[in-house]
Coordinates of C-alpha atoms in Angstrom, one line a residue:
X1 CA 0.0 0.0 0.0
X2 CA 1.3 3.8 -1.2
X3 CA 1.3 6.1 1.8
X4 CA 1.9 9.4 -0.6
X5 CA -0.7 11.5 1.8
X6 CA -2.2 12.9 -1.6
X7 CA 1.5 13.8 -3.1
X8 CA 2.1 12.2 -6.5
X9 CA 5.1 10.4 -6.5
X10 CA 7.9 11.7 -9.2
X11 CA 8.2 9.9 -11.7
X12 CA 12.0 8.5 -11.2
X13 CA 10.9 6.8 -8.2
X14 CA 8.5 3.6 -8.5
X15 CA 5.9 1.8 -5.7
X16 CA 8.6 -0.2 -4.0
X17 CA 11.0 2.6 -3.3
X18 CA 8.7 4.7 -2.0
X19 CA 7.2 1.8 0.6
X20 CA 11.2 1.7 0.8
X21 CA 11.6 5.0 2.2
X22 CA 9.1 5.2 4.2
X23 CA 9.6 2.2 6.2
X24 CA 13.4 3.3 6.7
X25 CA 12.1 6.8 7.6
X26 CA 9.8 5.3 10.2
X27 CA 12.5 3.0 11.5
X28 CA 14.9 5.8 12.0
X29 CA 12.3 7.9 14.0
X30 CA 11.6 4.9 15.9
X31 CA 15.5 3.8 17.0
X32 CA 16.1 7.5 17.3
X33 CA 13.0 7.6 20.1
X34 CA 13.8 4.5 21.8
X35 CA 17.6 5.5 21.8
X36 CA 16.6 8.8 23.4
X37 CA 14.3 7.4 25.7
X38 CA 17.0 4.6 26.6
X39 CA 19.3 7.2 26.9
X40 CA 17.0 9.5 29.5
X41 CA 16.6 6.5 31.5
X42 CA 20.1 5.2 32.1
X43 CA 21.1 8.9 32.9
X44 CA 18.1 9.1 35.7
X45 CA 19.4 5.8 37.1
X46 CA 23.0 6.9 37.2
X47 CA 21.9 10.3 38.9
X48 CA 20.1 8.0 41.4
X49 CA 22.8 5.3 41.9
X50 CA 24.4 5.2 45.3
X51 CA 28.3 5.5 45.2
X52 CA 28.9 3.7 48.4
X53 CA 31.2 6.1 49.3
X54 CA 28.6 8.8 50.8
X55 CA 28.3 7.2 53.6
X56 CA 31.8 6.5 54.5
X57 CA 32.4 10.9 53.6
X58 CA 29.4 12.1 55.6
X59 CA 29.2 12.4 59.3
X60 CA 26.2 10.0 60.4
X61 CA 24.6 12.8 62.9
X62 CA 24.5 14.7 59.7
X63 CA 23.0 12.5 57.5
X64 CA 20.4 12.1 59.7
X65 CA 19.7 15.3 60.4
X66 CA 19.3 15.6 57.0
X67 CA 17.5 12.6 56.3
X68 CA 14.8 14.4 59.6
X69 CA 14.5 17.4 57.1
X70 CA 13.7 15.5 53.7
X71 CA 10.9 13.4 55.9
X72 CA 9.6 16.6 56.9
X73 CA 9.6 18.4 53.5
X74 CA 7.6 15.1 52.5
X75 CA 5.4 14.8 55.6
X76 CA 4.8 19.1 55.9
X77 CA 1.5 20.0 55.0
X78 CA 2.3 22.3 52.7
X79 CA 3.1 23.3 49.2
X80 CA 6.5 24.4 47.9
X81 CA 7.0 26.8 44.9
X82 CA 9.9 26.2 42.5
X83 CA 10.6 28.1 39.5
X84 CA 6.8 29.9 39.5
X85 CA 5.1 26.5 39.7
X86 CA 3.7 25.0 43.6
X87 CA 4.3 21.6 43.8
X88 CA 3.0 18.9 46.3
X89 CA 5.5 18.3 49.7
X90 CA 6.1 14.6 48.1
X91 CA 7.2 16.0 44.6
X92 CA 9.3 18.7 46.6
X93 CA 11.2 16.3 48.6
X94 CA 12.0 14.2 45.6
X95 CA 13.2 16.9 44.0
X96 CA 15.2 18.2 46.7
X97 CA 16.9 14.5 47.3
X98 CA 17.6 14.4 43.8
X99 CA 19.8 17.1 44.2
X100 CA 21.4 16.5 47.1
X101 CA 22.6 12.6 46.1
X102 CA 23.9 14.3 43.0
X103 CA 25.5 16.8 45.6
X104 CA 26.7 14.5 47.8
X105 CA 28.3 11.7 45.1
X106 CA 30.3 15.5 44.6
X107 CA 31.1 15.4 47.8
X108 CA 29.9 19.1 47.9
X109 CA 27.9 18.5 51.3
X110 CA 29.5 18.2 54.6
X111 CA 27.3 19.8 56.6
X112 CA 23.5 20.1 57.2
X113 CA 23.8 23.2 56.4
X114 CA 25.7 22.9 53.1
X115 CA 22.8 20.9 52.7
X116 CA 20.2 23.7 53.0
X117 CA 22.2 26.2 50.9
X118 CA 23.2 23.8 47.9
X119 CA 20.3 21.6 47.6
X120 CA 16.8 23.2 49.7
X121 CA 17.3 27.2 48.8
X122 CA 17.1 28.2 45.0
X123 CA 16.8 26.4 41.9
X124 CA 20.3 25.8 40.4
X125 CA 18.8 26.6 36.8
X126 CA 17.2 30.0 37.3
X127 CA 18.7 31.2 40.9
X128 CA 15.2 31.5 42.1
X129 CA 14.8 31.0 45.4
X130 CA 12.7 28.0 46.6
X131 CA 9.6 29.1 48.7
X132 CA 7.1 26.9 51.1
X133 CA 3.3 27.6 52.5
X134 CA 2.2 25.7 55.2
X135 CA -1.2 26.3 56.6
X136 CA -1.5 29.7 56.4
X137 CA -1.1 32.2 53.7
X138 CA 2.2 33.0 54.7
X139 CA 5.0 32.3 52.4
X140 CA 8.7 32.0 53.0
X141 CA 11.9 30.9 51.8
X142 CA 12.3 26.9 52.3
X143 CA 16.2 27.8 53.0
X144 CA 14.5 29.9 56.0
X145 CA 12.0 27.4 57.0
X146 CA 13.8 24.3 56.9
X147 CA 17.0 26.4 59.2
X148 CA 14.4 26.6 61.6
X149 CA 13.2 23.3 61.8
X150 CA 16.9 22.4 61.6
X151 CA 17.4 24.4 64.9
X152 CA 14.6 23.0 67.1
X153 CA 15.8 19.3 66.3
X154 CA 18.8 20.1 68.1
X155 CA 17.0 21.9 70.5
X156 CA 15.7 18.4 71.6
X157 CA 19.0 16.3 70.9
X158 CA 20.4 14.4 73.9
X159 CA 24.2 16.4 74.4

């Protein structure tokens, strides 16, 4: 079956090279799509994959302090604006971790609060700071937010 959509072919090229080129032009969109998408998908998992050595680089007190703050960005009742868009506490604490695994296989965190500042303040794209509303209509910086919550967990740490 000719697929011309309603173009007459010219005359140098007969029936079969046409069915020709269009199966080899649909082939190539379709290797070049699941390349891509192959492609996409091994770079997400390599983004994701532990190193093994962040845990041997990072103080444990610290990585559970900020362990406490991603559970509470995914627990908050709140909404958290990145880039102009407000995006569910779940979605914002993915996001966030995202950034601070590929942070940390860097070894650009030592601290909580390299944490905070690197990965929880401003989008690394545009600069814009990150923003959170919980509750109420007030909104404020999650590097602000999240330095508080930091401070009243050691508040109530044993010495």
């Amino acid at each position: 079956m000719q697929r011309n959509h309603g173009v007459p072919p010219a005359p140098h090229i007969n029936r079969l090279s046409l069915v020709a080129l269009e199966t080899t032009g649909a082939t190539t969109r379709t290797l070049w799509s699941t390349s891509s998408l192959l492609m996409s998908l091994l770079l997400c998992c390599w983004l994701l994959m532990p190193t093994g050595a962040e845990a041997d680089t990072l103080d444990p007190q610290v990585a559970i302090e900020i362990d406490h703050l991603l559970e509470h960005i995914r627990t908050a009742p709140c909404r958290f604006n990145r880039n102009g868009t407000w995006h569910e506490a779940d979605e914002a604490a993915e996001h966030i971790g995202r950034k601070y695994r590929y942070l940390l296989r860097r070894d650009r965190i030592d601290s909580t609060e390299d944490f905070i500042r690197q990965a929880a303040t401003a989008s690394s794209i545009s600069g814009r700071a990150y923003l959170v509303q919980c509750r109420s209509d007030t909104v404020l910086k999650t590097a602000d937010w999240l330095t508080g919550i930091l401070a009243e967990l050691r508040q109530h740490e044993p010495p």
